[in-house]
């Protein structure tokens, strides 16, 4: 059974760096073709794709946010970490991590519950 | 990058069919067969309904189908049921990243 869960601060101040951790079970990031990605959703708004990391350490970023994002994996801990620098109130959103693999290329078939991050001074 | 274009809303009566469009460019929807569709109920995480334009994950009813023509992908929901009322998002590979559509709120009348 595949599960993912996001963790991190619920409140960050403008200009601070956000660090979110996705802890997963039921699959391994050592398996070829497996990936974990991040998506966010501001309150009442649409989904926005952020970043994706594969088991071979191939990384993909949203072009509009690439300069602010870093995605890494810790295979031994079954974790993927997303950092976003220079946070702004417009970054207030629910952040989701999700699983993908070769069965559904680029499609996220398992999602975490999401974590709401508010950016405010 | 620009979000894919979806109609803000769609509706249909129980038992009817509804089609939701997702328009991109030759750099995303038109250039790759990696279009996915997600269903999202209020307060819930998205659920993958269609992958690779028309592939249905196990457990997804066959009332849901996907297709693509040129730069436009479509999701059709046949035999509408009350539980199909939700927001629907398309997503496409765009060369080195993925992009979502703006979402469509499907109302079952």
mmCIF file of C-alpha atoms in Angstrom:
data_model
loop_
_atom_site.group_PDB
_atom_site.id
_atom_site.type_symbol
_atom_site.label_atom_id
_atom_site.label_comp_id
_atom_site.label_asym_id
_atom_site.label_seq_id
_atom_site.Cartn_x
_atom_site.Cartn_y
_atom_site.Cartn_z
ATOM 1 C CA UNK A 1 0.000 0.000 0.000
ATOM 2 C CA UNK A 2 1.475 3.305 -1.118
ATOM 3 C CA UNK A 3 1.148 6.271 1.209
ATOM 4 C CA UNK A 4 2.721 9.721 1.267
ATOM 5 C CA UNK A 5 2.604 12.435 3.894
ATOM 6 C CA UNK A 6 3.815 16.012 3.778
ATOM 7 C CA UNK A 7 5.325 17.755 6.784
ATOM 8 C CA UNK A 8 6.766 21.162 7.473
ATOM 9 C CA UNK A 9 5.896 24.564 8.901
ATOM 10 C CA UNK A 10 2.350 25.828 8.644
ATOM 11 C CA UNK A 11 3.443 29.463 8.858
ATOM 12 C CA UNK A 12 6.482 31.146 7.328
ATOM 13 C CA UNK A 13 7.442 34.791 7.123
ATOM 14 C CA UNK A 14 8.036 36.641 3.854
ATOM 15 C CA UNK A 15 11.593 36.217 2.515
ATOM 16 C CA UNK A 16 12.121 33.036 4.546
ATOM 17 C CA UNK A 17 12.942 29.657 3.049
ATOM 18 C CA UNK A 18 10.315 26.924 3.156
ATOM 19 C CA UNK A 19 11.414 23.313 3.662
ATOM 20 C CA UNK A 20 8.836 20.594 3.133
ATOM 21 C CA UNK A 21 9.398 16.879 3.630
ATOM 22 C CA UNK A 22 7.464 14.099 1.946
ATOM 23 C CA UNK A 23 7.732 10.807 3.844
ATOM 24 C CA UNK A 24 6.467 7.814 1.921
ATOM 25 C CA UNK A 25 5.974 4.065 2.234
ATOM 26 C CA UNK A 26 4.966 1.210 -0.020
ATOM 27 C CA UNK A 27 7.531 1.918 -2.714
ATOM 28 C CA UNK A 28 11.226 2.663 -3.068
ATOM 29 C CA UNK A 29 13.031 5.486 -4.792
ATOM 30 C CA UNK A 30 15.684 2.920 -5.690
ATOM 31 C CA UNK A 31 13.262 1.366 -8.213
ATOM 32 C CA UNK A 32 13.824 2.416 -11.806
ATOM 33 C CA UNK A 33 11.207 4.794 -13.187
ATOM 34 C CA UNK A 34 9.735 5.779 -9.837
ATOM 35 C CA UNK A 35 9.397 9.452 -8.993
ATOM 36 C CA UNK A 36 8.014 11.804 -6.360
ATOM 37 C CA UNK A 37 6.728 15.242 -7.267
ATOM 38 C CA UNK A 38 5.285 18.343 -5.654
ATOM 39 C CA UNK A 39 2.200 20.312 -6.614
ATOM 40 C CA UNK A 40 0.569 23.236 -4.836
ATOM 41 C CA UNK A 41 -2.877 24.801 -4.748
ATOM 42 C CA UNK A 42 -3.602 28.306 -3.412
ATOM 43 C CA UNK A 43 -6.925 28.526 -1.571
ATOM 44 C CA UNK A 44 -9.779 28.415 -4.087
ATOM 45 C CA UNK A 45 -7.411 28.286 -7.042
ATOM 46 C CA UNK A 46 -5.987 25.795 -9.510
ATOM 47 C CA UNK A 47 -3.261 23.210 -9.112
ATOM 48 C CA UNK A 48 0.281 24.275 -9.974
ATOM 49 C CA UNK A 49 3.006 21.752 -10.823
ATOM 50 C CA UNK A 50 6.266 22.482 -8.998
ATOM 51 C CA UNK A 51 8.950 19.806 -9.221
ATOM 52 C CA UNK A 52 9.663 16.105 -9.717
ATOM 53 C CA UNK A 53 12.581 13.831 -8.846
ATOM 54 C CA UNK A 54 13.150 10.328 -10.197
ATOM 55 C CA UNK A 55 14.965 7.353 -8.748
ATOM 56 C CA UNK A 56 17.954 8.044 -11.032
ATOM 57 C CA UNK A 57 18.152 11.558 -9.489
ATOM 58 C CA UNK A 58 16.787 13.171 -12.653
ATOM 59 C CA UNK A 59 15.137 16.421 -11.529
ATOM 60 C CA UNK A 60 12.533 18.599 -13.205
ATOM 61 C CA UNK A 61 11.343 22.050 -12.156
ATOM 62 C CA UNK A 62 8.620 24.485 -13.095
ATOM 63 C CA UNK A 63 10.401 27.088 -15.268
ATOM 64 C CA UNK A 64 8.676 29.973 -13.502
ATOM 65 C CA UNK A 65 9.880 28.817 -10.068
ATOM 66 C CA UNK A 66 13.099 27.039 -10.954
ATOM 67 C CA UNK A 67 15.350 29.684 -9.432
ATOM 68 C CA UNK A 68 13.636 29.271 -6.061
ATOM 69 C CA UNK A 69 13.154 25.498 -5.876
ATOM 70 C CA UNK A 70 15.380 22.593 -4.926
ATOM 71 C CA UNK A 71 14.199 18.996 -4.768
ATOM 72 C CA UNK A 72 16.267 16.232 -3.193
ATOM 73 C CA UNK A 73 15.767 12.663 -2.068
ATOM 74 C CA UNK A 74 16.969 10.566 0.845
ATOM 75 C CA UNK A 75 16.465 7.008 -0.296
ATOM 76 C CA UNK A 76 17.453 5.489 3.043
ATOM 77 C CA UNK A 77 14.803 7.522 4.873
ATOM 78 C CA UNK A 78 12.134 7.213 2.159
ATOM 79 C CA UNK A 79 11.892 10.982 2.002
ATOM 80 C CA UNK A 80 11.826 13.709 -0.624
ATOM 81 C CA UNK A 81 12.527 17.294 0.414
ATOM 82 C CA UNK A 82 11.413 20.444 -1.392
ATOM 83 C CA UNK A 83 12.902 23.807 -0.515
ATOM 84 C CA UNK A 84 11.513 27.087 -1.768
ATOM 85 C CA UNK A 85 13.431 30.294 -1.116
ATOM 86 C CA UNK A 86 12.256 33.871 -0.723
ATOM 87 C CA UNK A 87 8.700 33.033 0.272
ATOM 88 C CA UNK A 88 5.965 35.579 -0.466
ATOM 89 C CA UNK A 89 2.300 35.783 0.579
ATOM 90 C CA UNK A 90 1.316 34.631 -2.936
ATOM 91 C CA UNK A 91 3.005 31.321 -2.104
ATOM 92 C CA UNK A 92 0.302 30.602 0.462
ATOM 93 C CA UNK A 93 -1.115 27.267 -0.649
ATOM 94 C CA UNK A 94 -1.706 23.625 0.134
ATOM 95 C CA UNK A 95 1.407 21.724 -0.914
ATOM 96 C CA UNK A 96 1.015 18.122 -2.066
ATOM 97 C CA UNK A 97 3.582 15.436 -2.759
ATOM 98 C CA UNK A 98 2.691 12.535 -5.027
ATOM 99 C CA UNK A 99 4.042 9.314 -6.583
ATOM 100 C CA UNK A 100 4.571 8.511 -10.230
ATOM 101 C CA UNK A 101 6.103 5.583 -12.070
ATOM 102 C CA UNK A 102 6.364 3.996 -15.480
ATOM 103 C CA UNK A 103 2.793 2.673 -15.242
ATOM 104 C CA UNK A 104 1.503 6.257 -15.524
ATOM 105 C CA UNK A 105 4.321 8.428 -16.912
ATOM 106 C CA UNK A 106 4.056 11.931 -15.508
ATOM 107 C CA UNK A 107 0.767 11.109 -13.866
ATOM 108 C CA UNK A 108 0.577 11.169 -10.108
ATOM 109 C CA UNK A 109 -1.363 8.102 -9.005
ATOM 110 C CA UNK A 110 -0.916 8.408 -5.258
ATOM 111 C CA UNK A 111 -1.098 11.704 -3.367
ATOM 112 C CA UNK A 112 -0.438 12.870 0.154
ATOM 113 C CA UNK A 113 -3.155 14.646 2.105
ATOM 114 C CA UNK A 114 -1.490 18.006 1.544
ATOM 115 C CA UNK A 115 -0.169 20.571 3.990
ATOM 116 C CA UNK A 116 -1.340 24.176 4.133
ATOM 117 C CA UNK A 117 1.474 26.701 4.262
ATOM 118 C CA UNK A 118 0.620 30.310 5.047
ATOM 119 C CA UNK A 119 3.074 33.095 4.299
ATOM 120 C CA UNK A 120 2.533 36.080 6.543
ATOM 121 C CA UNK A 121 4.492 38.411 8.747
ATOM 122 C CA UNK B 1 4.982 28.755 -19.013
ATOM 123 C CA UNK B 2 1.226 29.177 -19.448
ATOM 124 C CA UNK B 3 -1.393 26.983 -17.871
ATOM 125 C CA UNK B 4 -3.450 24.819 -20.177
ATOM 126 C CA UNK B 5 -6.868 26.281 -21.024
ATOM 127 C CA UNK B 6 -9.981 24.635 -19.643
ATOM 128 C CA UNK B 7 -13.553 25.959 -19.490
ATOM 129 C CA UNK B 8 -14.284 27.207 -15.966
ATOM 130 C CA UNK B 9 -17.478 25.212 -15.723
ATOM 131 C CA UNK B 10 -19.449 22.367 -17.272
ATOM 132 C CA UNK B 11 -22.707 20.729 -16.347
ATOM 133 C CA UNK B 12 -25.054 17.928 -17.198
ATOM 134 C CA UNK B 13 -27.984 15.986 -15.847
ATOM 135 C CA UNK B 14 -27.666 12.498 -14.359
ATOM 136 C CA UNK B 15 -27.220 9.928 -17.104
ATOM 137 C CA UNK B 16 -26.006 12.459 -19.655
ATOM 138 C CA UNK B 17 -22.519 12.802 -21.089
ATOM 139 C CA UNK B 18 -20.235 15.791 -20.624
ATOM 140 C CA UNK B 19 -16.951 16.587 -22.342
ATOM 141 C CA UNK B 20 -14.317 18.879 -20.861
ATOM 142 C CA UNK B 21 -11.646 20.312 -23.130
ATOM 143 C CA UNK B 22 -8.020 21.130 -22.381
ATOM 144 C CA UNK B 23 -6.222 23.286 -24.913
ATOM 145 C CA UNK B 24 -2.482 23.723 -25.039
ATOM 146 C CA UNK B 25 0.141 24.144 -27.711
ATOM 147 C CA UNK B 26 2.414 22.029 -29.860
ATOM 148 C CA UNK B 27 4.965 22.345 -27.038
ATOM 149 C CA UNK B 28 2.812 20.463 -24.559
ATOM 150 C CA UNK B 29 -0.525 18.779 -25.355
ATOM 151 C CA UNK B 30 0.116 18.592 -29.076
ATOM 152 C CA UNK B 31 3.689 17.439 -28.770
ATOM 153 C CA UNK B 32 3.396 14.523 -26.366
ATOM 154 C CA UNK B 33 0.963 11.770 -25.454
ATOM 155 C CA UNK B 34 1.433 12.467 -21.764
ATOM 156 C CA UNK B 35 -1.862 14.101 -20.858
ATOM 157 C CA UNK B 36 -3.404 13.236 -17.508
ATOM 158 C CA UNK B 37 -6.755 14.123 -15.952
ATOM 159 C CA UNK B 38 -7.482 14.525 -12.261
ATOM 160 C CA UNK B 39 -10.695 14.696 -10.259
ATOM 161 C CA UNK B 40 -10.727 16.736 -7.058
ATOM 162 C CA UNK B 41 -13.536 16.887 -4.541
ATOM 163 C CA UNK B 42 -13.637 19.813 -2.077
ATOM 164 C CA UNK B 43 -11.014 19.526 0.618
ATOM 165 C CA UNK B 44 -9.522 16.383 -0.899
ATOM 166 C CA UNK B 45 -6.341 15.552 -2.780
ATOM 167 C CA UNK B 46 -6.623 15.113 -6.548
ATOM 168 C CA UNK B 47 -7.287 11.636 -7.946
ATOM 169 C CA UNK B 48 -5.769 10.395 -11.198
ATOM 170 C CA UNK B 49 -8.560 9.516 -13.625
ATOM 171 C CA UNK B 50 -6.752 9.308 -16.969
ATOM 172 C CA UNK B 51 -3.076 8.947 -17.877
ATOM 173 C CA UNK B 52 -1.295 9.070 -21.233
ATOM 174 C CA UNK B 53 -4.296 10.690 -22.951
ATOM 175 C CA UNK B 54 -6.669 7.736 -22.634
ATOM 176 C CA UNK B 55 -5.329 5.175 -20.154
ATOM 177 C CA UNK B 56 -7.594 4.508 -17.186
ATOM 178 C CA UNK B 57 -5.955 3.494 -13.883
ATOM 179 C CA UNK B 58 -7.443 0.483 -12.189
ATOM 180 C CA UNK B 59 -10.533 1.344 -10.192
ATOM 181 C CA UNK B 60 -11.576 4.260 -12.372
ATOM 182 C CA UNK B 61 -15.015 3.639 -13.890
ATOM 183 C CA UNK B 62 -15.102 3.152 -17.659
ATOM 184 C CA UNK B 63 -17.574 6.036 -17.771
ATOM 185 C CA UNK B 64 -14.448 8.211 -17.858
ATOM 186 C CA UNK B 65 -12.568 8.370 -21.132
ATOM 187 C CA UNK B 66 -9.887 10.576 -22.630
ATOM 188 C CA UNK B 67 -8.842 11.571 -26.114
ATOM 189 C CA UNK B 68 -6.690 14.074 -27.964
ATOM 190 C CA UNK B 69 -6.774 15.877 -31.267
ATOM 191 C CA UNK B 70 -3.976 18.238 -32.139
ATOM 192 C CA UNK B 71 -3.352 20.638 -29.291
ATOM 193 C CA UNK B 72 -6.609 19.830 -27.479
ATOM 194 C CA UNK B 73 -7.254 16.964 -25.104
ATOM 195 C CA UNK B 74 -10.699 16.009 -23.862
ATOM 196 C CA UNK B 75 -12.205 14.176 -20.926
ATOM 197 C CA UNK B 76 -15.639 12.663 -21.423
ATOM 198 C CA UNK B 77 -17.799 11.538 -18.537
ATOM 199 C CA UNK B 78 -20.645 9.333 -19.680
ATOM 200 C CA UNK B 79 -23.668 8.350 -17.644
ATOM 201 C CA UNK B 80 -23.176 11.238 -15.231
ATOM 202 C CA UNK B 81 -23.656 10.424 -11.572
ATOM 203 C CA UNK B 82 -24.028 12.720 -8.589
ATOM 204 C CA UNK B 83 -20.596 11.731 -7.273
ATOM 205 C CA UNK B 84 -18.958 12.972 -10.468
ATOM 206 C CA UNK B 85 -19.576 16.544 -9.326
ATOM 207 C CA UNK B 86 -16.067 17.854 -8.690
ATOM 208 C CA UNK B 87 -13.252 19.939 -10.120
ATOM 209 C CA UNK B 88 -11.335 18.402 -13.010
ATOM 210 C CA UNK B 89 -7.791 19.302 -14.017
ATOM 211 C CA UNK B 90 -5.785 18.304 -17.052
ATOM 212 C CA UNK B 91 -2.013 18.085 -17.032
ATOM 213 C CA UNK B 92 0.516 17.687 -19.815
ATOM 214 C CA UNK B 93 4.221 17.067 -20.214
ATOM 215 C CA UNK B 94 5.853 20.146 -21.738
ATOM 216 C CA UNK B 95 9.358 19.067 -22.572
ATOM 217 C CA UNK B 96 11.141 19.163 -19.244
ATOM 218 C CA UNK B 97 8.314 19.892 -16.858
ATOM 219 C CA UNK B 98 4.576 19.393 -16.512
ATOM 220 C CA UNK B 99 1.792 21.973 -16.568
ATOM 221 C CA UNK B 100 -1.775 21.904 -15.246
ATOM 222 C CA UNK B 101 -4.909 23.427 -16.668
ATOM 223 C CA UNK B 102 -6.922 26.043 -14.837
ATOM 224 C CA UNK B 103 -9.544 23.514 -13.797
ATOM 225 C CA UNK B 104 -13.201 22.908 -14.673
ATOM 226 C CA UNK B 105 -15.985 22.716 -12.129
ATOM 227 C CA UNK B 106 -18.380 19.977 -13.180
ATOM 228 C CA UNK B 107 -21.905 20.343 -11.844
ATOM 229 C CA UNK B 108 -24.417 17.514 -11.966
ATOM 230 C CA UNK B 109 -27.806 19.188 -12.283
#
